[in-house]
Coordinates of C-alpha atoms in Angstrom, one line a residue:
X8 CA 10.1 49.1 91.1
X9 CA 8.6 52.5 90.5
X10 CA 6.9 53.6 87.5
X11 CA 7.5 57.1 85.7
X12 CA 4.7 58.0 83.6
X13 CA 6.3 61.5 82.0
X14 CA 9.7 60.2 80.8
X15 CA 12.1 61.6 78.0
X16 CA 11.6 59.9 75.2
X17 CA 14.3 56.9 73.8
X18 CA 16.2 57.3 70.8
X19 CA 15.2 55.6 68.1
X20 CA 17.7 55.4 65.1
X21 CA 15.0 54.8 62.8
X22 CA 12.7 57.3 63.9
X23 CA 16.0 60.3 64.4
X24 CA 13.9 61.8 67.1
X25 CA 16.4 63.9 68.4
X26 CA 15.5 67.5 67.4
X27 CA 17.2 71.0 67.3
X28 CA 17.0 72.6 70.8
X29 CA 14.6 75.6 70.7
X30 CA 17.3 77.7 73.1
X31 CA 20.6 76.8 71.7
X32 CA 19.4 75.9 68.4
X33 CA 21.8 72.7 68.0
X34 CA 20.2 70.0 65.9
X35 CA 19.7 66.5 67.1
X36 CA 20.9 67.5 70.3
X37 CA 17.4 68.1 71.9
X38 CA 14.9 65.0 73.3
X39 CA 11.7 65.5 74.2
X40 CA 9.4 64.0 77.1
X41 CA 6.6 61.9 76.2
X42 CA 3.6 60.4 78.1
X43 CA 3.9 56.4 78.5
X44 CA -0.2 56.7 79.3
X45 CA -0.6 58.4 75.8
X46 CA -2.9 60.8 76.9
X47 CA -0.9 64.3 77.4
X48 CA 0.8 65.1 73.9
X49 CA 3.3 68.2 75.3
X50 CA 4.4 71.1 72.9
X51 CA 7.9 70.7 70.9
X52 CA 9.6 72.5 73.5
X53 CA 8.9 70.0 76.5
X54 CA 12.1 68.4 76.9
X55 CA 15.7 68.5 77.3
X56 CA 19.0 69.6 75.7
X57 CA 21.8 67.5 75.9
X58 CA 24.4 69.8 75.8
X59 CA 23.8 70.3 79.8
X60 CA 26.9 72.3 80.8
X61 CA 26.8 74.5 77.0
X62 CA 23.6 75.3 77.1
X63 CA 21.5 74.0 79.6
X64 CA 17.5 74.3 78.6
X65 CA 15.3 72.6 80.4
X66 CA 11.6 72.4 79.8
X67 CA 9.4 69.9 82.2
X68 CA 6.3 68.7 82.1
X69 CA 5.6 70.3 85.8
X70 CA 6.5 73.5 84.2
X71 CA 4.0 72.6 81.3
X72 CA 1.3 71.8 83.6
X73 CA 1.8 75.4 85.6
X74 CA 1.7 77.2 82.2
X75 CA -1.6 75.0 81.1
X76 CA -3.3 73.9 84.1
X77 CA -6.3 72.8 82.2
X78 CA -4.5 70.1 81.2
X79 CA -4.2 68.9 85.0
X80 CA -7.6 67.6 84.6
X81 CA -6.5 65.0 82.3
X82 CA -4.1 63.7 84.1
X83 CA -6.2 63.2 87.5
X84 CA -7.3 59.7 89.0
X85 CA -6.5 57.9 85.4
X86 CA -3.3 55.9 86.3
X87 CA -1.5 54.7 89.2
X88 CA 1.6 55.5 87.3
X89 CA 3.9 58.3 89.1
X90 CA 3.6 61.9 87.8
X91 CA 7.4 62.4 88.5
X92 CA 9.9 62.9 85.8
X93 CA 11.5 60.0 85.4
X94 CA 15.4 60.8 86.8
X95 CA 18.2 59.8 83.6
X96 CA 20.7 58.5 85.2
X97 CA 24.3 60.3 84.0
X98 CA 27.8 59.0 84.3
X99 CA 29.5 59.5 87.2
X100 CA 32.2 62.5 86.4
X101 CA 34.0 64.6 88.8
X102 CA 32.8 67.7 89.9
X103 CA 33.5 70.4 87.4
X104 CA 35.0 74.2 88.3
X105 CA 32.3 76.6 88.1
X106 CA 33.1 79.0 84.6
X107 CA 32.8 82.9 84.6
X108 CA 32.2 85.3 82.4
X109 CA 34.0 88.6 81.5
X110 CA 32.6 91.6 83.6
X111 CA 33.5 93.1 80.3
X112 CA 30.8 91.0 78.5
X113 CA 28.2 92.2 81.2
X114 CA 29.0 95.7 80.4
X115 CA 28.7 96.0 77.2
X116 CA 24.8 95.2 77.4
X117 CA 23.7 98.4 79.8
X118 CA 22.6 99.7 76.7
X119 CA 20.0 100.2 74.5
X120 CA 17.7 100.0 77.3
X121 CA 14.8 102.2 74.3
X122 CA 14.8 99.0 72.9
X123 CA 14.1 96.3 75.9
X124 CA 10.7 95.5 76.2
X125 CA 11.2 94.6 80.4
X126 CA 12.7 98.1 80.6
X127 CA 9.7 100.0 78.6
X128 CA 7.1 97.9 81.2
X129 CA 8.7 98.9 83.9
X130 CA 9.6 103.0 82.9
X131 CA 5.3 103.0 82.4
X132 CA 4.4 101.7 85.8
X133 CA 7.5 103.6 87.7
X134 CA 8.9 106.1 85.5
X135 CA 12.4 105.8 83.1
X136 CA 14.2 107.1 85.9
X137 CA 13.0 104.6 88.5
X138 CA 13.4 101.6 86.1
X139 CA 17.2 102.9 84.3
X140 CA 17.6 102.8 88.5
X141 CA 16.4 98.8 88.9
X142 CA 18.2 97.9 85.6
X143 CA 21.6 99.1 86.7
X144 CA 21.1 98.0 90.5
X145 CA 20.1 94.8 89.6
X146 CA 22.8 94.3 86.5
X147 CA 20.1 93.8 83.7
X148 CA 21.2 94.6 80.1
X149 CA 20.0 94.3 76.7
X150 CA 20.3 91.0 74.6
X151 CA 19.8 90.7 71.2
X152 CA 19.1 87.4 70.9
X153 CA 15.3 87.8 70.2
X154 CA 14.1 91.6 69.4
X155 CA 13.9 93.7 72.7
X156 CA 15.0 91.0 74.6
X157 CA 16.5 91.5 78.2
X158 CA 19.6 89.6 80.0
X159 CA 19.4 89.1 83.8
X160 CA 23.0 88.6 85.3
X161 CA 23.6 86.5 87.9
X162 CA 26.6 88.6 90.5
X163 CA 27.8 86.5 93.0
X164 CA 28.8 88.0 96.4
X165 CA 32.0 88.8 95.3
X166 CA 31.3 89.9 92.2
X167 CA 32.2 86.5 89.8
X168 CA 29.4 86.7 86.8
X169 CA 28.0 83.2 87.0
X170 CA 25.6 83.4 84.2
X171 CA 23.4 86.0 82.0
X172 CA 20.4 84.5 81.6
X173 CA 18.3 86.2 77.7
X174 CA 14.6 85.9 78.2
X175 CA 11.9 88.1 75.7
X176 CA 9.0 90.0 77.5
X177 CA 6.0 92.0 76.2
X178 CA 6.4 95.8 76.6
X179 CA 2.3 96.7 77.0
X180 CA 2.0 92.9 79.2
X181 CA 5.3 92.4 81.2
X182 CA 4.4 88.7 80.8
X183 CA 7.2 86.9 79.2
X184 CA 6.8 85.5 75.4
X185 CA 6.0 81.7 75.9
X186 CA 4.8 81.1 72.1
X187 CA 5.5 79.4 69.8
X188 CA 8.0 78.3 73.1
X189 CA 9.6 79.5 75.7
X190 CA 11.9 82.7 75.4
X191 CA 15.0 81.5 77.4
X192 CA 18.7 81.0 76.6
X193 CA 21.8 81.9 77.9
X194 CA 24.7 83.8 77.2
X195 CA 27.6 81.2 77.2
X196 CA 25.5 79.7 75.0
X197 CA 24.9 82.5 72.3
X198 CA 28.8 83.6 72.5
X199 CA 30.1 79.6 72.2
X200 CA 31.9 79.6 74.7
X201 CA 34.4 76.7 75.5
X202 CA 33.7 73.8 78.0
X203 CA 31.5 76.7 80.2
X204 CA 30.4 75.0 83.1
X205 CA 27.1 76.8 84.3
X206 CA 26.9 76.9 87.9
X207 CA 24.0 80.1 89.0
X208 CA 23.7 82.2 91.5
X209 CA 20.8 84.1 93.5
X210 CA 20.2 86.8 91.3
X211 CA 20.7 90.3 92.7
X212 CA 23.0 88.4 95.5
X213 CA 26.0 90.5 94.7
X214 CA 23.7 93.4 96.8
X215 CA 24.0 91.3 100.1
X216 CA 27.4 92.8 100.7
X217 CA 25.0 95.4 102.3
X218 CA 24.5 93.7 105.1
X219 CA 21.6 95.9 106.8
X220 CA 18.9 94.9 105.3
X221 CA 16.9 91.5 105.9
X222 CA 16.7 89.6 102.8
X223 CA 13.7 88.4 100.8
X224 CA 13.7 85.4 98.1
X225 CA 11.2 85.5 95.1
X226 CA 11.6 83.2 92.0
X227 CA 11.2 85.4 89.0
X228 CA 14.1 88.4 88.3
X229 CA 11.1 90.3 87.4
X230 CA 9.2 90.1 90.4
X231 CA 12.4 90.8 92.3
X232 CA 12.6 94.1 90.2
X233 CA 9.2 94.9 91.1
X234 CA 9.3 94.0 94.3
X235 CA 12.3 95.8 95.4
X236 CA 10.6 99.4 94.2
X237 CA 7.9 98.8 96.4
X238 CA 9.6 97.3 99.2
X239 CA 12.9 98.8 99.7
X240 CA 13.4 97.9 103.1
X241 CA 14.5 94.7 101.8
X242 CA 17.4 93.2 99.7
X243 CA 15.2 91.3 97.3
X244 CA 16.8 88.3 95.4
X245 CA 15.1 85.6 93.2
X246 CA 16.3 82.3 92.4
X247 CA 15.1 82.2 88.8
X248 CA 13.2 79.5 88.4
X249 CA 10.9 77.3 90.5
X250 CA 14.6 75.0 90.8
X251 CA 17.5 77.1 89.2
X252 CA 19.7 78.2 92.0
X253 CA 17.3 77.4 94.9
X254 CA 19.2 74.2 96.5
X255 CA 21.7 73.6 99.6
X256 CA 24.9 74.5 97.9
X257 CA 23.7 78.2 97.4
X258 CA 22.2 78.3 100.8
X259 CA 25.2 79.5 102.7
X260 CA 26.0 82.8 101.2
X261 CA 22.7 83.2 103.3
X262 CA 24.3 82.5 106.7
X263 CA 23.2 84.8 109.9
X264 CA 21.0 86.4 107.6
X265 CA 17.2 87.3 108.2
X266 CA 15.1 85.6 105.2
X267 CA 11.7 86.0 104.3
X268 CA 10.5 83.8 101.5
X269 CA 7.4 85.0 98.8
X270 CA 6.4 82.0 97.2
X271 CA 4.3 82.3 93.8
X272 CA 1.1 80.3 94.2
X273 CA 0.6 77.0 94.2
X274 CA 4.8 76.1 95.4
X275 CA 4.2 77.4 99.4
X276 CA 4.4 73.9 100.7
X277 CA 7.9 73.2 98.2
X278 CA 9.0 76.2 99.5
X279 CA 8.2 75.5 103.0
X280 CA 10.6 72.3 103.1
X281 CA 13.1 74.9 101.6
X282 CA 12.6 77.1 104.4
X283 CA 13.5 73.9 106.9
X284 CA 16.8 73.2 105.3
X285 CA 18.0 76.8 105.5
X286 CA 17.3 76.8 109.2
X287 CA 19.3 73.8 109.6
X288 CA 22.2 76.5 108.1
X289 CA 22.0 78.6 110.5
X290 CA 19.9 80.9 108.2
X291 CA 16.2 82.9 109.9
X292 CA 14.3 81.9 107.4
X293 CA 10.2 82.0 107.1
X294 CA 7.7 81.7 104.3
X295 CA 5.0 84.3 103.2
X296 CA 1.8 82.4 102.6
X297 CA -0.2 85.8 102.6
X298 CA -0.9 84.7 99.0
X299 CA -2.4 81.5 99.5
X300 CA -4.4 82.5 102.4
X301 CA -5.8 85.6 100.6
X302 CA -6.2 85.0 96.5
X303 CA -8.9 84.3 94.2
X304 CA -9.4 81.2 92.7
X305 CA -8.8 82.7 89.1
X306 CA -5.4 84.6 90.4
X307 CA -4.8 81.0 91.3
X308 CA -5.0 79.6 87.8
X309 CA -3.0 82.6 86.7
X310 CA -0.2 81.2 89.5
X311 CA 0.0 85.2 90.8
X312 CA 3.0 86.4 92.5
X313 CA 4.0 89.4 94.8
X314 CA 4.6 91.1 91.8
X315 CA 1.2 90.7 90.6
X316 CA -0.1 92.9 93.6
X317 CA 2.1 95.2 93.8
X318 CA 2.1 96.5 90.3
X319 CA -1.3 97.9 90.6
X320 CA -0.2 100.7 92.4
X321 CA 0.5 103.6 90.2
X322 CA 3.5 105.8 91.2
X323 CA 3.4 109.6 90.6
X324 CA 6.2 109.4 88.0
X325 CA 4.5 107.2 85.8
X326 CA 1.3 108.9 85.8
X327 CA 3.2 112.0 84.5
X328 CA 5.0 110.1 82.0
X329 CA 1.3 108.7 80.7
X330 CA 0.1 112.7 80.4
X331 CA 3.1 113.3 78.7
X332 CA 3.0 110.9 76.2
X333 CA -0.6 112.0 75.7
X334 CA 0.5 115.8 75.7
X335 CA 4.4 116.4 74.8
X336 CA 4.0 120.1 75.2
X337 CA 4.1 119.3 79.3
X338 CA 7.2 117.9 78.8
X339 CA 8.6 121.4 77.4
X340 CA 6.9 123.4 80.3
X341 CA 8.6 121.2 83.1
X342 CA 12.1 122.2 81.0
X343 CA 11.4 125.6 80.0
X344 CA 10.1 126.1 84.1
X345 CA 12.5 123.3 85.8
X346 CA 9.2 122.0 87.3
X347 CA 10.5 119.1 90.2
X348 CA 7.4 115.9 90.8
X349 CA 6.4 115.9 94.0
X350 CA 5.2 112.5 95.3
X351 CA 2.8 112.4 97.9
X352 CA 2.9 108.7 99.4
X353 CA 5.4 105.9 98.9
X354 CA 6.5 105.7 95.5
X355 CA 9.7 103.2 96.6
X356 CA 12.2 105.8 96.2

């Protein structure tokens, strides 16, 4: 019999240690996992919701561990005990019909882009007209869910709105806001909406009706963002998540297509095996491990992606917008003279 050693903890009727979920907010609705070695003691928001199909959150330990690798060390030649997540077995139901949502919903957040934080990081780095670009491209919106928070919809292939997923970012950073937890939620869960049976998508996989381009697979919608201003010769997707849409059922909108995969460090062997099971689907997949071969051991601890590299290079349009910001009266000139940037290099556009 195998042993689990990071396992959700039981209920105990006594003890009411069921808690409020820290994405949808419903009380006693949210268990948390728990070290049977009583050596790790995780953060509040290491755990599950229960309310799988309404809301969905799902914090694990292995995500805890790639957020706090320090921690690793405690955990390292001290216990025979497995390090996988113990699997809680559910009652068998019948498969559920995917649920969409209103392309009327998506809409009505492609606004108030002064006021998302993902939106200002990336008009300083590429210039507002290059991000407003990536935004509407990619179908990002505005959420008010946390202040300056963004939304990233997931667009199928024919154009069915799976899911918008509401995540918080620092505007000066671009990292996401993991404290006091982790800034994620979903829409179908913020608008209550009824028996919504969440079934995601690649996002940005609504773009491969262009058919042109060879197709390249990162795991965060922000490094796809990125990543797709640099590298335009490429229809950039990202699975969002280490797991989230990343399995065999998704696989075949990827049929007879060219894939390149971009693992973030420390996942190129998971990703590898990935790569295996999309050739068996008639999909031309390989994996990137230019990363691995090539970073630095403290890029490692800071589990670096593409976008990570990338980002250092500074565009034309966002050094202007920096010596504007430090000297408005340029801005009046190039009106008053209808002065036109000219880039020199690639900028992505």
């Amino acid at each position: 019999m195998e042993n689990f050693r990071f396992i959700l903890e039981g209920y105990n009727r006594e003890k009411k240690n069921r808690y409020a979920c820290p994405s949808c907010g419903k009380r006693g609705e949210f268990t948390r996992y728990i070290d049977t070695a009583g050596i790790i003691q995780f953060a509040g928001h290491v755990g599950k919701c229960n309310r799988v199909n309404k809301c969905g959150y799902h914090y694990t330990p292995a995500m805890y561990f790639e957020e706090h690798p320090e921690l690793r060390e405690k955990i390292t030649g001290i216990s025979n005990l497995s390090l996988t997540v113990k699997n809680i077995k559910q009652p068998i139901e019948k498969q559920k019909v995917p649920s969409f949502i209103a392309n009327a919903i998506m809409l009505r957040t492609f606004q108030n882009y002064s006021q998302n934080n993902l939106f200002l990081y990336l008009s300083t780095h590429f210039g507002e007209q290059s991000a407003m670009r990536l935004m509407k491209t990619y179908n990002v919106g505005s959420a008010r869910k946390w202040e300056n928070s963004t939304v990233f919809w997931q667009v199928d292939i024919s154009g069915r709105v799976h899911a918008g997923k509401i995540m918080q970012y620092d505007a000066e950073t671009g990292k996401r806001i993991k404290e006091p937890y982790a800034h994620v939620s979903w829409v179908h869960t913020e608008l209550n909406l009824p028996d919504f049976t969440l079934d995601q998508c690649f996002f940005g996989e609504h773009l491969l009706s262009d058919r042109r381009k060879p197709v390249a697979i990162v795991e965060s919608e922000k490094t796809a963002l990125i990543a797709s201003f640099y590298i335009p010769e490429y229809t950039w997707l990202a699975t969002g998540g280490k797991n989230g849409c990343f399995n065999e059922q998704h696989f075949d909108v990827l049929q007879g297509r060219n894939v390149v995969l971009f693992p973030d460090l420390g996942i190129t062997e998971e990703w590898k095996e990935k790569c295996s099971r999309m050739r068996r689907k008639n999909i031309r997949a390989e994996v990137s491990d230019y990363l691995e071969r090539n970073a630095t051991e403290e890029e490692r601890i800071g589990g670096y992606d593409i976008a990570d590299y990338l980002i250092k290079v500074q565009t034309g349009e966002a050094v202007l917008q920096l010596m504007i910001r430090k000297n408005p009266v340029l801005q009046t000139l190039i009106d008053t003279f209808g002065l036109e940037l000219v880039n020199f290099g690639t900028s992505g556009q």
